[in-house]
Amino acid sequence: MWFANFFISGSMTMVLPFISLYIESMGNFSDSYVQNWSGWIFAITFVTAFIFSPIWGRIGDKYGRKNILIFSAIGIGLSIFLMGFATTVWQLFFLRFIMGIATGFIPMSQAFISTQTPKNIAGRVLGTLQTGSITGALMGPLLGGTLADTFGFASTFKWVSVTIFLSALIVLFGVKEIRLHVDDEKENKLYTSKQVIHHIVANPILLAVLLMSTLVQIAHFSIQPILSLFVADIHGPVNVAFFSGVAFSAAGLGNLLMSRRLGRLGDKVGYIKVMTTLLFMAGIVYLPGALVTNIWQLVILRFLLGISIGGIIPVRIAYIRQTAPLSMQGEVLGYNTSLRFLGNIIGPVLGGAIAGFFGFSAVFVVTGVLLLTGGITMLVCWYKYEYNHSHSRSLSTRKS
């Protein structure tokens, strides 16, 4: 699964640095038009993914996740291959829309590994798995920018699809799914969708963790669709795809260095404590982006951002693994994925709109404030529902 995640993540992020430039090449458009359409074309994939993720999660709980992973890889590969033949903005928009039905390979692979991993080491294992997708994300934008500068945008889409099809073959022949059976009625009970939703709502910290999925993705994707335009603004048009790839990859490098360590730290000290700290750190790091004046300042900040958010995904999924019964984990993780995609929908549109009306710097300010708000929210939830309960139990034990 590590190699499959590596190829999927690397292939998909290869095209991210130049989608806005690809749109620019399709006609004589204004900057505002390109910025707004960059946001919509990024977002539309996640509209359909938002709808389908809980459905795939529930199907995975019942019938297993391996076949869904294969379907996802093939669907993504076909969509990206056809993007290489797009000649209008609407064609690209439609293909991204279709791609959303199959999108979700990496979140589904996390659910796949999570449900087959003991709870006490879930953070470490998921952090290790994430290094595969991060390594791909690290290399993908840099390689994609180089390929785009050398061979053109359309050819890059076609070549990228080949490695995605390779991921489908890796899962087909290299991955074995083991259906776990636990001697616990609660873990094996079949839950209706209504019961799953009730379980989430009845656990305030779990609900907050799921909502943080949306917030983090809004923050993460608010700048991504317009990053290449921002790089061109502060650096100039020379090799802009390459330098956009460097800026993308810098966050991946920081993420790669810390995700496994932070997952292990979550196993030891608690997933909510680690997540809360990381949200505050990410918000503090994001704010100085508003003052960037050259490409290397941006790269350094992106690197620090990658370090600060390196463990949010593995500790979040590990917490879900810890709190949700085994037989509903796929569906709960499906809602987690759906909420992530909701953030992916809002983030690009919000970032594109803010950049179009107020400039690039405003995107960094709004994003930093959102992340700090998320940190405060998690801190309040942790104190009210976890710290207070454990403190009360400790006092009761002492009195007795």
Tab-separated table of C-alpha atoms in Angstrom, residues 88-384:
chain	number	residue	atom	x	y	z
A	88	THR	CA	-11.730	24.126	-23.380
A	89	VAL	CA	-12.228	25.108	-19.766
A	90	TRP	CA	-15.603	23.349	-19.732
A	91	GLN	CA	-14.102	20.048	-20.905
A	92	LEU	CA	-11.536	20.215	-18.099
A	93	PHE	CA	-14.295	21.105	-15.633
A	94	PHE	CA	-16.403	18.105	-16.734
A	95	LEU	CA	-13.500	15.640	-16.484
A	96	ARG	CA	-12.671	16.858	-12.984
A	97	PHE	CA	-16.366	16.394	-12.132
A	98	ILE	CA	-16.322	12.754	-13.358
A	99	MET	CA	-13.023	12.138	-11.582
A	100	GLY	CA	-14.676	12.958	-8.258
A	101	ILE	CA	-16.783	9.795	-8.371
A	102	ALA	CA	-13.624	7.669	-8.227
A	103	THR	CA	-11.454	10.006	-6.154
A	104	GLY	CA	-10.601	8.822	-2.673
A	105	PHE	CA	-7.854	6.232	-3.151
A	106	ILE	CA	-5.591	7.590	-0.412
A	107	PRO	CA	-8.344	8.090	2.231
A	108	MET	CA	-9.722	4.629	1.411
A	109	SER	CA	-6.247	3.117	1.743
A	110	GLN	CA	-5.960	4.786	5.162
A	111	ALA	CA	-9.279	3.216	6.160
A	112	PHE	CA	-8.060	-0.122	4.764
A	113	ILE	CA	-4.881	-0.063	6.870
A	114	SER	CA	-6.595	1.474	9.911
A	115	THR	CA	-9.140	-1.314	10.280
A	116	GLN	CA	-6.384	-3.947	10.147
A	117	THR	CA	-4.091	-2.256	12.663
A	118	PRO	CA	-4.140	-2.637	16.492
A	119	LYS	CA	-5.450	0.513	18.187
A	120	ASN	CA	-2.362	1.119	20.327
A	121	ILE	CA	-0.030	1.531	17.329
A	122	ALA	CA	-2.485	3.054	14.841
A	123	GLY	CA	-0.811	6.476	14.865
A	124	ARG	CA	2.624	5.081	14.066
A	125	VAL	CA	1.366	2.743	11.324
A	126	LEU	CA	-0.808	5.395	9.679
A	127	GLY	CA	2.042	7.882	9.937
A	128	THR	CA	4.286	5.401	8.112
A	129	LEU	CA	1.633	4.872	5.433
A	130	GLN	CA	1.318	8.611	5.023
A	131	THR	CA	5.019	8.902	4.232
A	132	GLY	CA	4.211	7.073	0.985
A	133	SER	CA	1.679	9.653	-0.123
A	134	ILE	CA	3.860	12.489	1.187
A	135	THR	CA	6.934	11.225	-0.671
A	136	GLY	CA	4.846	11.101	-3.831
A	137	ALA	CA	3.453	14.572	-3.126
A	138	LEU	CA	6.998	15.785	-2.512
A	139	MET	CA	8.370	14.500	-5.805
A	140	GLY	CA	5.211	14.925	-7.903
A	141	PRO	CA	4.950	18.729	-8.185
A	142	LEU	CA	8.664	19.123	-8.877
A	143	LEU	CA	8.646	16.416	-11.554
A	144	GLY	CA	5.322	17.638	-12.957
A	145	GLY	CA	6.600	21.193	-13.249
A	146	THR	CA	9.729	19.970	-15.034
A	147	LEU	CA	7.720	17.777	-17.442
A	148	ALA	CA	5.294	20.621	-18.163
A	149	ASP	CA	8.137	23.035	-18.950
A	150	THR	CA	9.817	20.400	-21.172
A	151	PHE	CA	6.965	18.585	-22.955
A	152	GLY	CA	3.915	20.772	-22.436
A	153	PHE	CA	0.823	20.470	-20.269
A	154	ALA	CA	-1.215	18.016	-22.384
A	155	SER	CA	1.577	15.423	-22.666
A	156	THR	CA	2.199	15.567	-18.925
A	157	PHE	CA	-1.420	14.586	-18.186
A	158	LYS	CA	-1.091	11.539	-20.448
A	159	TRP	CA	2.158	10.341	-18.892
A	160	VAL	CA	0.850	10.879	-15.368
A	161	SER	CA	-2.083	8.514	-15.993
A	162	VAL	CA	0.321	5.620	-16.635
A	163	THR	CA	1.643	5.610	-13.049
A	164	ILE	CA	-1.915	5.731	-11.679
A	165	PHE	CA	-2.822	2.606	-13.666
A	166	LEU	CA	0.335	1.039	-12.193
A	167	SER	CA	-1.091	1.651	-8.694
A	168	ALA	CA	-4.196	-0.345	-9.631
A	169	LEU	CA	-1.949	-3.285	-10.618
A	170	ILE	CA	-0.006	-3.028	-7.349
A	171	VAL	CA	-3.228	-3.302	-5.321
A	172	LEU	CA	-4.603	-6.079	-7.537
A	173	PHE	CA	-1.574	-8.358	-7.290
A	174	GLY	CA	0.338	-7.103	-4.237
A	175	VAL	CA	-2.285	-6.460	-1.531
A	176	LYS	CA	-4.202	-9.057	0.479
A	177	GLU	CA	-7.248	-8.025	2.485
A	178	ILE	CA	-7.824	-9.805	5.803
A	179	ARG	CA	-11.294	-9.425	7.310
A	180	LEU	CA	-10.832	-9.072	11.063
A	181	HIS	CA	-13.163	-10.791	13.535
A	182	VAL	CA	-13.217	-9.470	17.092
A	183	ASP	CA	-14.951	-11.269	19.973
A	184	ASP	CA	-16.961	-8.206	20.934
A	185	GLU	CA	-20.624	-7.761	20.089
A	186	LYS	CA	-20.272	-3.980	19.859
A	187	GLU	CA	-17.346	-4.278	17.420
A	188	ASN	CA	-19.101	-6.799	15.138
A	189	LYS	CA	-22.657	-5.451	15.268
A	190	LEU	CA	-24.111	-4.228	11.981
A	191	TYR	CA	-24.998	-0.542	12.291
A	192	THR	CA	-27.443	1.416	10.175
A	193	SER	CA	-26.362	4.762	8.713
A	194	LYS	CA	-28.657	6.468	11.237
A	195	GLN	CA	-26.875	4.695	14.104
A	196	VAL	CA	-23.471	5.661	12.708
A	197	ILE	CA	-24.480	9.327	12.552
A	198	HIS	CA	-25.885	9.119	16.087
A	199	HIS	CA	-22.599	7.641	17.319
A	200	ILE	CA	-20.709	10.579	15.810
A	201	VAL	CA	-23.068	13.252	17.164
A	202	ALA	CA	-23.131	11.646	20.627
A	203	ASN	CA	-19.312	11.911	20.853
A	204	PRO	CA	-18.475	15.657	20.788
A	205	ILE	CA	-14.717	15.186	20.439
A	206	LEU	CA	-15.183	12.741	17.549
A	207	LEU	CA	-17.553	15.223	15.896
A	208	ALA	CA	-15.008	18.037	16.365
A	209	VAL	CA	-12.234	15.845	14.911
A	210	LEU	CA	-14.366	15.193	11.814
A	211	LEU	CA	-15.164	18.895	11.432
A	212	MET	CA	-11.447	19.682	11.677
A	213	SER	CA	-11.060	17.604	8.517
A	214	THR	CA	-13.057	20.268	6.684
A	215	LEU	CA	-11.210	23.163	8.285
A	216	VAL	CA	-7.729	21.788	7.604
A	217	GLN	CA	-8.573	21.093	3.968
A	218	ILE	CA	-10.013	24.605	3.532
A	219	ALA	CA	-6.727	25.956	4.831
A	220	HIS	CA	-4.647	23.559	2.767
A	221	PHE	CA	-6.474	24.129	-0.518
A	222	SER	CA	-7.181	27.848	-0.245
A	223	ILE	CA	-3.766	28.696	-1.698
A	224	GLN	CA	-3.058	25.644	-3.872
A	225	PRO	CA	-5.093	26.533	-6.998
A	226	ILE	CA	-3.510	29.982	-7.205
A	227	LEU	CA	-0.028	29.101	-5.934
A	228	SER	CA	1.503	29.094	-9.418
A	229	LEU	CA	-0.028	32.528	-10.086
A	230	PHE	CA	1.375	33.766	-6.760
A	231	VAL	CA	4.813	32.367	-7.668
A	232	ALA	CA	4.648	34.164	-11.021
A	233	ASP	CA	3.678	37.366	-9.209
A	234	ILE	CA	6.650	37.333	-6.802
A	235	HIS	CA	9.228	35.581	-8.999
A	236	GLY	CA	8.333	36.349	-12.607
A	237	PRO	CA	7.365	34.146	-15.554
A	238	VAL	CA	10.722	32.328	-15.999
A	239	ASN	CA	10.345	28.581	-15.265
A	240	VAL	CA	7.217	29.334	-13.281
A	241	ALA	CA	5.963	25.727	-13.415
A	242	PHE	CA	9.261	24.483	-11.962
A	243	PHE	CA	9.316	26.987	-9.109
A	244	SER	CA	5.648	26.320	-8.402
A	245	GLY	CA	6.612	22.665	-8.066
A	246	VAL	CA	9.379	23.605	-5.612
A	247	ALA	CA	6.886	25.574	-3.497
A	248	PHE	CA	4.434	22.653	-3.512
A	249	SER	CA	7.146	20.151	-2.646
A	250	ALA	CA	8.538	22.177	0.262
A	251	ALA	CA	5.402	21.488	2.326
A	252	GLY	CA	5.638	17.808	1.413
A	253	LEU	CA	9.228	17.639	2.658
A	254	GLY	CA	8.304	19.068	6.053
A	255	ASN	CA	5.336	16.707	6.217
A	256	LEU	CA	7.507	13.719	5.335
A	257	LEU	CA	9.982	14.484	8.120
A	258	MET	CA	7.347	14.652	10.853
A	259	SER	CA	4.252	12.557	10.041
A	260	ARG	CA	5.521	9.231	11.412
A	261	ARG	CA	7.068	10.843	14.499
A	262	LEU	CA	3.932	12.784	15.285
A	263	GLY	CA	1.795	9.668	14.771
A	264	ARG	CA	3.992	7.817	17.281
A	265	LEU	CA	3.779	10.792	19.667
A	266	GLY	CA	-0.017	10.632	19.412
A	267	ASP	CA	0.094	6.946	20.412
A	268	LYS	CA	1.992	7.945	23.574
A	269	VAL	CA	0.498	11.242	24.783
A	270	GLY	CA	-2.927	11.324	23.133
A	271	TYR	CA	-4.144	12.133	19.637
A	272	ILE	CA	-6.242	15.167	20.601
A	273	LYS	CA	-3.346	16.873	22.399
A	274	VAL	CA	-1.095	16.475	19.362
A	275	MET	CA	-3.785	17.612	16.910
A	276	THR	CA	-4.594	20.736	18.953
A	277	THR	CA	-0.929	21.733	19.139
A	278	LEU	CA	-0.468	21.218	15.406
A	279	LEU	CA	-3.480	23.387	14.535
A	280	PHE	CA	-2.033	26.287	16.547
A	281	MET	CA	1.399	25.818	14.974
A	282	ALA	CA	-0.032	25.719	11.432
A	283	GLY	CA	-2.029	28.917	12.005
A	284	ILE	CA	1.027	30.757	13.337
A	285	VAL	CA	3.165	29.602	10.387
A	286	TYR	CA	0.546	30.497	7.751
A	287	LEU	CA	0.148	34.181	8.713
A	288	PRO	CA	3.624	35.439	7.588
A	289	GLY	CA	2.812	34.275	4.030
A	290	ALA	CA	1.019	37.603	3.607
A	291	LEU	CA	4.409	39.369	3.806
A	292	VAL	CA	6.324	37.189	1.333
A	293	THR	CA	8.268	39.097	-1.343
A	294	ASN	CA	10.413	36.384	-2.987
A	295	ILE	CA	10.169	32.709	-3.868
A	296	TRP	CA	12.578	31.423	-1.219
A	297	GLN	CA	10.660	33.082	1.620
A	298	LEU	CA	7.578	31.247	0.332
A	299	VAL	CA	9.464	27.934	0.127
A	300	ILE	CA	10.688	28.252	3.740
A	301	LEU	CA	7.188	29.013	5.018
A	302	ARG	CA	5.733	26.115	3.030
A	303	PHE	CA	8.371	23.834	4.568
A	304	LEU	CA	7.485	24.997	8.102
A	305	LEU	CA	3.789	24.557	7.320
A	306	GLY	CA	4.475	20.967	6.229
A	307	ILE	CA	6.231	20.289	9.539
A	308	SER	CA	3.391	21.774	11.570
A	309	ILE	CA	0.616	19.795	9.838
A	310	GLY	CA	2.678	16.631	9.314
A	311	GLY	CA	0.803	14.612	11.915
A	312	ILE	CA	-2.753	15.926	11.658
A	313	ILE	CA	-3.969	13.249	9.228
A	314	PRO	CA	-2.524	10.142	10.951
A	315	VAL	CA	-3.520	11.233	14.485
A	316	ARG	CA	-7.017	12.130	13.271
A	317	ILE	CA	-7.563	8.733	11.665
A	318	ALA	CA	-5.948	6.954	14.613
A	319	TYR	CA	-8.406	8.691	16.944
A	320	ILE	CA	-11.320	7.485	14.802
A	321	ARG	CA	-9.820	3.974	14.895
A	322	GLN	CA	-9.766	4.234	18.688
A	323	THR	CA	-13.323	5.521	19.204
A	324	ALA	CA	-15.450	3.909	16.469
A	325	PRO	CA	-16.491	0.207	16.556
A	326	LEU	CA	-14.743	-1.891	13.907
A	327	SER	CA	-17.895	-2.663	11.914
A	328	MET	CA	-18.690	1.026	11.380
A	329	GLN	CA	-15.167	2.399	10.950
A	330	GLY	CA	-15.300	2.391	7.165
A	331	GLU	CA	-18.443	4.506	7.157
A	332	VAL	CA	-17.149	6.876	9.859
A	333	LEU	CA	-13.928	7.262	7.893
A	334	GLY	CA	-16.113	7.776	4.817
A	335	TYR	CA	-17.757	10.741	6.549
A	336	ASN	CA	-14.292	11.950	7.522
A	337	THR	CA	-13.264	11.746	3.871
A	338	SER	CA	-16.489	13.429	2.787
A	339	LEU	CA	-15.842	16.319	5.163
A	340	ARG	CA	-12.273	16.553	3.871
A	341	PHE	CA	-13.648	16.848	0.362
A	342	LEU	CA	-16.092	19.498	1.570
A	343	GLY	CA	-13.024	21.462	2.665
A	344	ASN	CA	-11.486	20.793	-0.730
A	345	ILE	CA	-14.614	22.297	-2.310
A	346	ILE	CA	-14.723	25.399	-0.135
A	347	GLY	CA	-10.960	26.022	0.026
A	348	PRO	CA	-10.162	26.583	-3.674
A	349	VAL	CA	-13.303	28.654	-4.274
A	350	LEU	CA	-12.666	30.739	-1.149
A	351	GLY	CA	-8.986	31.188	-1.991
A	352	GLY	CA	-9.696	32.107	-5.608
A	353	ALA	CA	-12.419	34.590	-4.607
A	354	ILE	CA	-10.304	36.233	-1.885
A	355	ALA	CA	-7.307	36.500	-4.230
A	356	GLY	CA	-9.471	37.922	-7.009
A	357	PHE	CA	-11.020	40.629	-4.793
A	358	PHE	CA	-8.386	41.370	-2.136
A	359	GLY	CA	-5.081	39.981	-3.441
A	360	PHE	CA	-2.901	36.975	-2.628
A	361	SER	CA	-1.806	38.202	0.828
A	362	ALA	CA	-5.384	38.167	2.131
A	363	VAL	CA	-5.587	34.406	1.466
A	364	PHE	CA	-2.748	33.744	3.923
A	365	VAL	CA	-4.313	35.942	6.619
A	366	VAL	CA	-7.770	34.319	6.366
A	367	THR	CA	-6.266	30.819	6.305
A	368	GLY	CA	-4.065	31.464	9.342
A	369	VAL	CA	-7.039	32.760	11.333
A	370	LEU	CA	-9.103	29.681	10.385
A	371	LEU	CA	-6.394	27.326	11.632
A	372	LEU	CA	-6.024	29.207	14.919
A	373	THR	CA	-9.805	29.038	15.342
A	374	GLY	CA	-9.609	25.266	14.804
A	375	GLY	CA	-6.929	24.996	17.497
A	376	ILE	CA	-9.091	26.916	19.971
A	377	THR	CA	-12.099	24.721	19.157
A	378	MET	CA	-10.174	21.490	19.749
A	379	LEU	CA	-8.679	22.853	22.977
A	380	VAL	CA	-12.134	23.684	24.345
A	381	CYS	CA	-13.511	20.263	23.341
A	382	TRP	CA	-10.562	18.433	24.873
A	383	TYR	CA	-10.799	20.385	28.141
A	384	LYS	CA	-14.588	20.055	28.440
